[in-house]
Amino acid sequence: MVKDVRIARAPARTVHYNVRMSTALITGASGGIGYELAKLFARDRHNVVLVARGADKLAQVAREIEALGVTAKAIALDLTQPPSPKFLFDQLQRENIAVDILINNAGFGSFGDFARMPESEVLGQIQLNITALTELTRLFLPSMIARRNGRIMNVASTAGFQPGPLMAVYYATKAYVISFSEALANEVRKSGVTVTCFCPGATHTGFAARAGNDKSRLFKKLGAMNVEKVALDGYRAVMEGRTLAISGAHNWLVAESTRFAPRKVVTAISRWVSERVD
Ligand SMILES: NC(=O)c1ccc[n+]([C@@H]2O[C@H](COP(=O)([O-])OP(=O)(O)OC[C@H]3O[C@@H](n4cnc5c(N)ncnc54)[C@H](OP(=O)(O)O)[C@@H]3O)[C@@H](O)[C@H]2O)c1
């Protein structure tokens, strides 16, 4: 659960951190949680580098964010393509843009039996949710350590706390993100760099329609959180340098309960939650 540290007199849905101006690189910034995070960084006067595939939408978001008085650079890239992280890193190096805050947010899920899932869906999830996230972290972390200043936030999911029948690969990729991020946070604990793993639960974004689980019990019956609230929880978590933050008290409770229940029971409940109810 993200601790409430809202600054006095700030309106209920905003929070401001008084930090020096810096540059935040946000993947998956053209929609959903990444878009909301980009606006939060810009409102606190951080310049932003925005990455997603759709160039038009990204350019539109960049214009919107520049209207907040910061620089917004849009780089259209498909991070499921293996050379993309290095291409992004090299372009920013050439342009002398130092990344102080890396938000590995881009990710997708795919609903269905693993045995029938197309190869592109299986490998695409692993490439985006695991490989690109790891590669971007590997590329940007050393210069942060050299400057003794930096923040990395990897967006995992409450899906990472248990196996996920019907979304087996997605849940497994998010388990990787949690494990990797917690270990890395420990490794760099005295370096001036913080690593945060942020775990949203079901959230109203384009995610569920893309995944094909918008008709699941999770999204139809159990309910999803508001994306602005979730992004604000993530923003707080990274700015406070928290190692692991789960958005929403109910999500925190569910994630914690999986540690004590028998794994077969946890897996069966996880399947029930993902099943279609249409
Ligand atoms: N929404 C949820 O219920 C939920 C719950 C837990 C965790 N999460 C996690 O939160 C993160 C953000 O999800 P969201 O809900 O905000 O999803 P979303 O609304 O679908 O937005 C995804 C963003 O990532 C970009 N993107 C997708 N594929 C990409 C690729 N191959 N290369 C580069 N950019 C790509 C999209 O733009 P383009 O399509 O133009 O590329 C978009 O900007 C993900 O890691 C997701 O796993 C979401």
CSV table of C-alpha atoms and ligand atoms in Angstrom, one decimal:
chain,number,residue,atom,x,y,z
A,1,MET,CA,0.0,0.0,0.0
A,2,VAL,CA,1.4,3.4,-0.9
A,3,LYS,CA,1.8,5.5,2.2
A,4,ASP,CA,-0.1,8.8,2.1
A,5,VAL,CA,2.4,11.6,2.2
A,6,ARG,CA,0.4,14.2,0.4
A,7,ILE,CA,1.8,17.6,1.1
A,8,ALA,CA,-0.5,19.8,3.2
A,9,ARG,CA,-2.9,22.1,1.3
A,10,ALA,CA,-2.3,20.3,-2.0
A,11,PRO,CA,-5.6,19.4,-3.7
A,12,ALA,CA,-6.6,15.8,-3.0
A,13,ARG,CA,-5.6,14.4,-6.4
A,14,THR,CA,-2.2,16.1,-6.7
A,15,VAL,CA,1.1,15.9,-5.0
A,16,HIS,CA,4.2,17.9,-5.7
A,17,TYR,CA,7.8,17.1,-5.0
A,18,ASN,CA,10.3,19.9,-4.7
A,19,VAL,CA,13.2,18.5,-6.6
A,20,ARG,CA,15.7,20.0,-9.0
A,21,MET,CA,14.5,19.9,-12.7
A,22,SER,CA,15.6,16.7,-14.3
A,23,THR,CA,14.7,14.5,-17.3
A,24,ALA,CA,12.4,11.5,-17.0
A,25,LEU,CA,12.2,8.8,-19.7
A,26,ILE,CA,8.8,7.1,-19.7
A,27,THR,CA,8.1,4.1,-21.9
A,28,GLY,CA,4.5,3.5,-22.9
A,29,ALA,CA,3.8,7.2,-22.4
A,30,SER,CA,1.1,7.7,-25.1
A,31,GLY,CA,-1.8,6.2,-23.0
A,32,GLY,CA,-2.9,4.7,-19.7
A,33,ILE,CA,-0.6,4.8,-16.7
A,34,GLY,CA,2.4,6.1,-18.6
A,35,TYR,CA,0.5,9.1,-20.0
A,36,GLU,CA,-0.7,10.1,-16.5
A,37,LEU,CA,2.8,9.6,-15.1
A,38,ALA,CA,4.2,11.9,-17.8
A,39,LYS,CA,1.8,14.7,-16.9
A,40,LEU,CA,2.7,14.3,-13.2
A,41,PHE,CA,6.4,14.6,-14.0
A,42,ALA,CA,5.8,17.6,-16.2
A,43,ARG,CA,3.7,19.4,-13.5
A,44,ASP,CA,6.7,19.1,-11.2
A,45,ARG,CA,8.8,20.7,-14.0
A,46,HIS,CA,10.7,17.6,-15.2
A,47,ASN,CA,11.5,17.4,-18.8
A,48,VAL,CA,10.2,14.2,-20.3
A,49,VAL,CA,11.2,11.7,-23.1
A,50,LEU,CA,8.2,9.8,-24.2
A,51,VAL,CA,8.3,6.4,-25.9
A,52,ALA,CA,5.6,4.4,-27.6
A,53,ARG,CA,4.9,2.9,-31.0
A,54,GLY,CA,2.2,5.2,-32.4
A,55,ALA,CA,4.0,8.3,-33.6
A,56,ASP,CA,0.9,10.5,-34.1
A,57,LYS,CA,-0.5,9.9,-30.7
A,58,LEU,CA,2.9,10.4,-29.1
A,59,ALA,CA,3.4,13.7,-30.9
A,60,GLN,CA,0.0,14.9,-29.7
A,61,VAL,CA,0.9,13.9,-26.1
A,62,ALA,CA,4.2,15.7,-26.4
A,63,ARG,CA,2.5,18.9,-27.5
A,64,GLU,CA,0.1,18.6,-24.6
A,65,ILE,CA,2.9,18.2,-22.2
A,66,GLU,CA,5.0,21.0,-23.6
A,67,ALA,CA,2.0,23.3,-22.9
A,68,LEU,CA,2.8,22.6,-19.2
A,69,GLY,CA,6.1,24.5,-19.7
A,70,VAL,CA,8.7,21.7,-20.0
A,71,THR,CA,10.5,20.0,-22.9
A,72,ALA,CA,8.8,16.8,-24.2
A,73,LYS,CA,10.7,14.7,-26.7
A,74,ALA,CA,8.7,12.0,-28.5
A,75,ILE,CA,10.6,8.9,-29.8
A,76,ALA,CA,8.4,6.4,-31.6
A,77,LEU,CA,9.8,2.9,-31.1
A,78,ASP,CA,8.5,-0.6,-30.9
A,79,LEU,CA,10.3,-2.0,-27.8
A,80,THR,CA,9.4,-5.6,-28.7
A,81,GLN,CA,12.1,-5.2,-31.4
A,82,PRO,CA,15.4,-6.3,-29.8
A,83,PRO,CA,17.6,-3.3,-31.1
A,84,SER,CA,15.2,-0.7,-29.8
A,85,PRO,CA,16.5,-0.1,-26.3
A,86,LYS,CA,20.1,0.4,-27.6
A,87,PHE,CA,18.8,2.6,-30.4
A,88,LEU,CA,17.0,4.8,-27.8
A,89,PHE,CA,20.0,5.0,-25.5
A,90,ASP,CA,22.3,5.9,-28.4
A,91,GLN,CA,20.0,8.6,-29.7
A,92,LEU,CA,19.8,10.3,-26.3
A,93,GLN,CA,23.6,10.0,-25.9
A,94,ARG,CA,24.0,11.8,-29.2
A,95,GLU,CA,21.7,14.5,-28.2
A,96,ASN,CA,23.4,14.9,-24.8
A,97,ILE,CA,20.2,14.1,-22.9
A,98,ALA,CA,21.0,12.6,-19.5
A,99,VAL,CA,18.2,10.5,-18.1
A,100,ASP,CA,17.8,11.1,-14.3
A,101,ILE,CA,14.6,9.1,-14.0
A,102,LEU,CA,13.8,5.9,-16.0
A,103,ILE,CA,10.2,4.7,-15.9
A,104,ASN,CA,9.9,1.2,-17.5
A,105,ASN,CA,6.2,1.3,-17.9
A,106,ALA,CA,5.4,-0.2,-21.4
A,107,GLY,CA,4.0,-3.6,-21.1
A,108,PHE,CA,1.1,-5.7,-22.4
A,109,GLY,CA,-0.7,-8.9,-21.6
A,110,SER,CA,-2.4,-11.5,-23.7
A,111,PHE,CA,-5.4,-13.6,-22.6
A,112,GLY,CA,-5.9,-17.3,-23.6
A,113,ASP,CA,-4.6,-20.8,-23.2
A,114,PHE,CA,-0.8,-20.9,-23.6
A,115,ALA,CA,-1.0,-23.9,-26.0
A,116,ARG,CA,-3.0,-21.9,-28.5
A,117,MET,CA,-1.3,-18.5,-28.1
A,118,PRO,CA,0.5,-17.2,-31.2
A,119,GLU,CA,4.3,-17.1,-31.0
A,120,SER,CA,4.3,-13.3,-31.5
A,121,GLU,CA,2.1,-12.8,-28.5
A,122,VAL,CA,4.2,-15.1,-26.3
A,123,LEU,CA,7.5,-13.7,-27.3
A,124,GLY,CA,6.2,-10.2,-27.6
A,125,GLN,CA,5.2,-10.1,-23.9
A,126,ILE,CA,8.6,-11.5,-22.8
A,127,GLN,CA,10.4,-9.0,-25.1
A,128,LEU,CA,8.6,-6.0,-23.9
A,129,ASN,CA,7.8,-6.8,-20.2
A,130,ILE,CA,11.1,-8.4,-19.4
A,131,THR,CA,13.9,-7.9,-22.0
A,132,ALA,CA,13.4,-4.3,-23.0
A,133,LEU,CA,12.9,-3.3,-19.3
A,134,THR,CA,16.1,-5.2,-18.3
A,135,GLU,CA,18.1,-3.8,-21.2
A,136,LEU,CA,17.0,-0.2,-20.6
A,137,THR,CA,17.9,-0.6,-17.0
A,138,ARG,CA,21.3,-2.0,-17.9
A,139,LEU,CA,22.0,0.9,-20.3
A,140,PHE,CA,20.9,3.8,-18.1
A,141,LEU,CA,21.9,2.6,-14.6
A,142,PRO,CA,25.7,3.0,-14.9
A,143,SER,CA,25.6,6.7,-15.6
A,144,MET,CA,23.1,7.3,-12.8
A,145,ILE,CA,25.5,5.5,-10.4
A,146,ALA,CA,28.4,7.6,-11.7
A,147,ARG,CA,26.4,10.7,-10.9
A,148,ARG,CA,25.2,9.2,-7.6
A,149,ASN,CA,21.8,10.4,-8.6
A,150,GLY,CA,18.9,8.6,-10.3
A,151,ARG,CA,15.6,6.8,-10.0
A,152,ILE,CA,14.3,3.8,-11.8
A,153,MET,CA,10.7,2.6,-11.6
A,154,ASN,CA,9.7,-0.7,-13.1
A,155,VAL,CA,6.0,-1.1,-13.5
A,156,ALA,CA,5.1,-4.7,-12.6
A,157,SER,CA,1.6,-5.7,-11.5
A,158,THR,CA,-0.3,-7.5,-8.7
A,159,ALA,CA,-0.3,-10.3,-11.3
A,160,GLY,CA,3.3,-10.9,-10.4
A,161,PHE,CA,2.5,-12.3,-6.9
A,162,GLN,CA,0.8,-15.5,-8.1
A,163,PRO,CA,0.6,-17.8,-11.2
A,164,GLY,CA,-2.0,-16.7,-13.7
A,165,PRO,CA,-3.8,-19.5,-15.6
A,166,LEU,CA,-5.2,-18.0,-18.9
A,167,MET,CA,-2.6,-15.3,-18.8
A,168,ALA,CA,0.3,-17.5,-17.8
A,169,VAL,CA,3.1,-15.6,-19.7
A,170,TYR,CA,1.9,-12.2,-18.6
A,171,TYR,CA,1.8,-13.1,-14.9
A,172,ALA,CA,5.2,-14.8,-15.1
A,173,THR,CA,6.7,-11.7,-16.8
A,174,LYS,CA,5.5,-9.6,-13.9
A,175,ALA,CA,6.9,-12.0,-11.3
A,176,TYR,CA,10.3,-11.5,-13.0
A,177,VAL,CA,9.9,-7.7,-12.8
A,178,ILE,CA,9.2,-7.8,-9.1
A,179,SER,CA,12.1,-10.2,-8.4
A,180,PHE,CA,14.5,-8.3,-10.6
A,181,SER,CA,13.6,-4.9,-9.2
A,182,GLU,CA,13.8,-5.9,-5.5
A,183,ALA,CA,17.2,-7.5,-6.0
A,184,LEU,CA,18.5,-4.5,-7.9
A,185,ALA,CA,17.2,-2.1,-5.3
A,186,ASN,CA,19.3,-4.0,-2.8
A,187,GLU,CA,22.4,-4.0,-5.0
A,188,VAL,CA,22.3,-0.2,-5.5
A,189,ARG,CA,21.2,0.8,-2.0
A,190,LYS,CA,24.3,2.8,-1.3
A,191,SER,CA,24.8,4.3,-4.7
A,192,GLY,CA,22.5,7.3,-4.7
A,193,VAL,CA,20.1,5.5,-7.1
A,194,THR,CA,16.8,4.1,-6.1
A,195,VAL,CA,14.9,1.3,-7.8
A,196,THR,CA,11.2,1.1,-7.3
A,197,CYS,CA,8.8,-1.7,-8.3
A,198,PHE,CA,5.3,-0.4,-8.8
A,199,CYS,CA,2.4,-2.9,-8.8
A,200,PRO,CA,-0.9,-1.7,-10.0
A,201,GLY,CA,-3.9,-3.9,-9.9
A,202,ALA,CA,-6.7,-3.8,-12.5
A,203,THR,CA,-6.8,-0.3,-13.8
A,204,HIS,CA,-9.1,1.4,-16.4
A,205,THR,CA,-6.8,1.9,-19.4
A,206,GLY,CA,-6.4,0.4,-22.8
A,207,PHE,CA,-4.7,-2.6,-21.3
A,208,ALA,CA,-7.7,-5.0,-20.8
A,209,ALA,CA,-9.0,-4.5,-24.4
A,210,ARG,CA,-5.5,-5.2,-25.8
A,211,ALA,CA,-5.1,-8.2,-23.6
A,212,GLY,CA,-8.5,-9.6,-24.4
A,213,ASN,CA,-9.4,-9.9,-20.7
A,214,ASP,CA,-11.9,-7.0,-20.6
A,215,LYS,CA,-14.7,-9.6,-20.2
A,216,SER,CA,-13.0,-11.3,-17.3
A,217,ARG,CA,-14.4,-11.5,-13.8
A,218,LEU,CA,-11.6,-9.2,-12.7
A,219,PHE,CA,-12.6,-6.3,-14.9
A,220,LYS,CA,-16.4,-6.9,-15.2
A,221,LYS,CA,-17.3,-7.9,-11.6
A,222,LEU,CA,-14.4,-7.1,-9.3
A,223,GLY,CA,-13.8,-3.6,-10.6
A,224,ALA,CA,-10.7,-1.6,-11.8
A,225,MET,CA,-9.1,1.4,-10.3
A,226,ASN,CA,-9.0,4.9,-11.8
A,227,VAL,CA,-5.9,5.5,-13.8
A,228,GLU,CA,-5.1,8.9,-12.4
A,229,LYS,CA,-5.2,7.6,-8.8
A,230,VAL,CA,-2.9,4.7,-9.8
A,231,ALA,CA,-0.4,6.9,-11.6
A,232,LEU,CA,-0.3,9.2,-8.6
A,233,ASP,CA,0.5,6.2,-6.3
A,234,GLY,CA,3.3,5.3,-8.7
A,235,TYR,CA,4.6,8.8,-8.8
A,236,ARG,CA,4.7,9.0,-5.1
A,237,ALA,CA,6.5,5.7,-4.9
A,238,VAL,CA,9.3,6.6,-7.3
A,239,MET,CA,9.8,10.0,-5.8
A,240,GLU,CA,10.0,8.6,-2.3
A,241,GLY,CA,12.4,5.9,-3.5
A,242,ARG,CA,10.2,3.1,-2.2
A,243,THR,CA,11.4,-0.4,-3.2
A,244,LEU,CA,7.9,-2.0,-3.6
A,245,ALA,CA,4.6,-0.2,-3.8
A,246,ILE,CA,1.2,-1.8,-4.5
A,247,SER,CA,-1.5,0.6,-5.6
A,248,GLY,CA,-4.8,0.3,-3.6
A,249,ALA,CA,-5.4,-1.2,-0.1
A,250,HIS,CA,-7.5,-4.1,-1.5
A,251,ASN,CA,-4.7,-5.0,-4.0
A,252,TRP,CA,-2.2,-4.9,-1.1
A,253,LEU,CA,-4.3,-7.3,0.9
A,254,VAL,CA,-4.7,-9.7,-2.0
A,255,ALA,CA,-1.0,-9.7,-2.7
A,256,GLU,CA,-0.1,-10.3,0.9
A,257,SER,CA,-2.6,-13.1,1.3
A,258,THR,CA,-1.0,-15.1,-1.5
A,259,ARG,CA,2.0,-15.6,0.7
A,260,PHE,CA,0.1,-17.7,3.3
A,261,ALA,CA,-2.5,-19.6,1.2
A,262,PRO,CA,-1.6,-23.0,-0.4
A,263,ARG,CA,-0.3,-22.4,-3.9
A,264,LYS,CA,-2.8,-24.6,-5.6
A,265,VAL,CA,-5.6,-22.6,-4.0
A,266,VAL,CA,-4.0,-19.3,-5.0
A,267,THR,CA,-3.6,-20.6,-8.6
A,268,ALA,CA,-7.3,-21.8,-8.7
A,269,ILE,CA,-8.6,-18.4,-7.4
A,270,SER,CA,-6.3,-16.6,-9.9
A,271,ARG,CA,-7.9,-18.6,-12.7
A,272,TRP,CA,-11.4,-17.9,-11.4
A,273,VAL,CA,-10.6,-14.1,-11.4
A,274,SER,CA,-9.4,-14.3,-15.0
A,275,GLU,CA,-12.3,-16.3,-16.4
A,276,ARG,CA,-14.8,-14.6,-18.8
A,277,VAL,CA,-18.2,-13.9,-17.4
A,278,ASP,CA,-20.0,-12.7,-20.6
B,1,LIG,N1,-4.2,-1.5,-16.8
B,1,LIG,C1,-4.1,-2.5,-15.9
B,1,LIG,O1,-5.0,-3.2,-15.5
B,1,LIG,C2,-2.7,-2.9,-15.4
B,1,LIG,C3,-2.6,-3.6,-14.2
B,1,LIG,C4,-1.3,-3.9,-13.7
B,1,LIG,C5,-0.2,-3.5,-14.4
B,1,LIG,N2,-0.3,-2.9,-15.5
B,1,LIG,C6,0.9,-2.5,-16.2
B,1,LIG,O2,1.0,-1.1,-16.4
B,1,LIG,C7,1.8,-0.8,-17.5
B,1,LIG,C8,1.1,0.2,-18.4
B,1,LIG,O3,-0.1,-0.4,-18.8
B,1,LIG,P1,-1.4,0.5,-19.2
B,1,LIG,O4,-2.6,-0.1,-18.4
B,1,LIG,O5,-1.2,1.9,-19.1
B,1,LIG,O6,-1.5,0.0,-20.7
B,1,LIG,P2,-2.1,0.8,-22.0
B,1,LIG,O7,-3.2,1.7,-21.7
B,1,LIG,O8,-2.4,-0.3,-23.0
B,1,LIG,O9,-0.8,1.6,-22.5
B,1,LIG,C9,0.3,1.0,-22.9
B,1,LIG,C10,1.3,2.0,-23.4
B,1,LIG,O10,2.5,1.3,-23.9
B,1,LIG,C11,2.7,1.5,-25.2
B,1,LIG,N3,3.2,0.3,-25.9
B,1,LIG,C12,2.6,-0.8,-26.1
B,1,LIG,N4,3.3,-1.7,-26.7
B,1,LIG,C13,4.5,-1.1,-27.0
B,1,LIG,C14,5.7,-1.4,-27.6
B,1,LIG,N5,5.8,-2.6,-28.2
B,1,LIG,N6,6.7,-0.6,-27.6
B,1,LIG,C15,6.6,0.7,-27.1
B,1,LIG,N7,5.5,1.1,-26.4
B,1,LIG,C16,4.5,0.2,-26.4
B,1,LIG,C17,1.4,2.0,-25.8
B,1,LIG,O11,1.5,2.8,-26.9
B,1,LIG,P3,1.5,2.2,-28.4
B,1,LIG,O12,0.4,1.2,-28.5
B,1,LIG,O13,1.3,3.3,-29.4
B,1,LIG,O14,2.8,1.5,-28.6
B,1,LIG,C18,0.9,2.8,-24.6
B,1,LIG,O15,1.5,4.1,-24.6
B,1,LIG,C19,2.1,-2.1,-18.2
B,1,LIG,O16,3.4,-2.6,-17.9
B,1,LIG,C20,1.0,-3.1,-17.6
B,1,LIG,O17,1.5,-4.4,-17.6
B,1,LIG,C21,-1.5,-2.5,-16.1
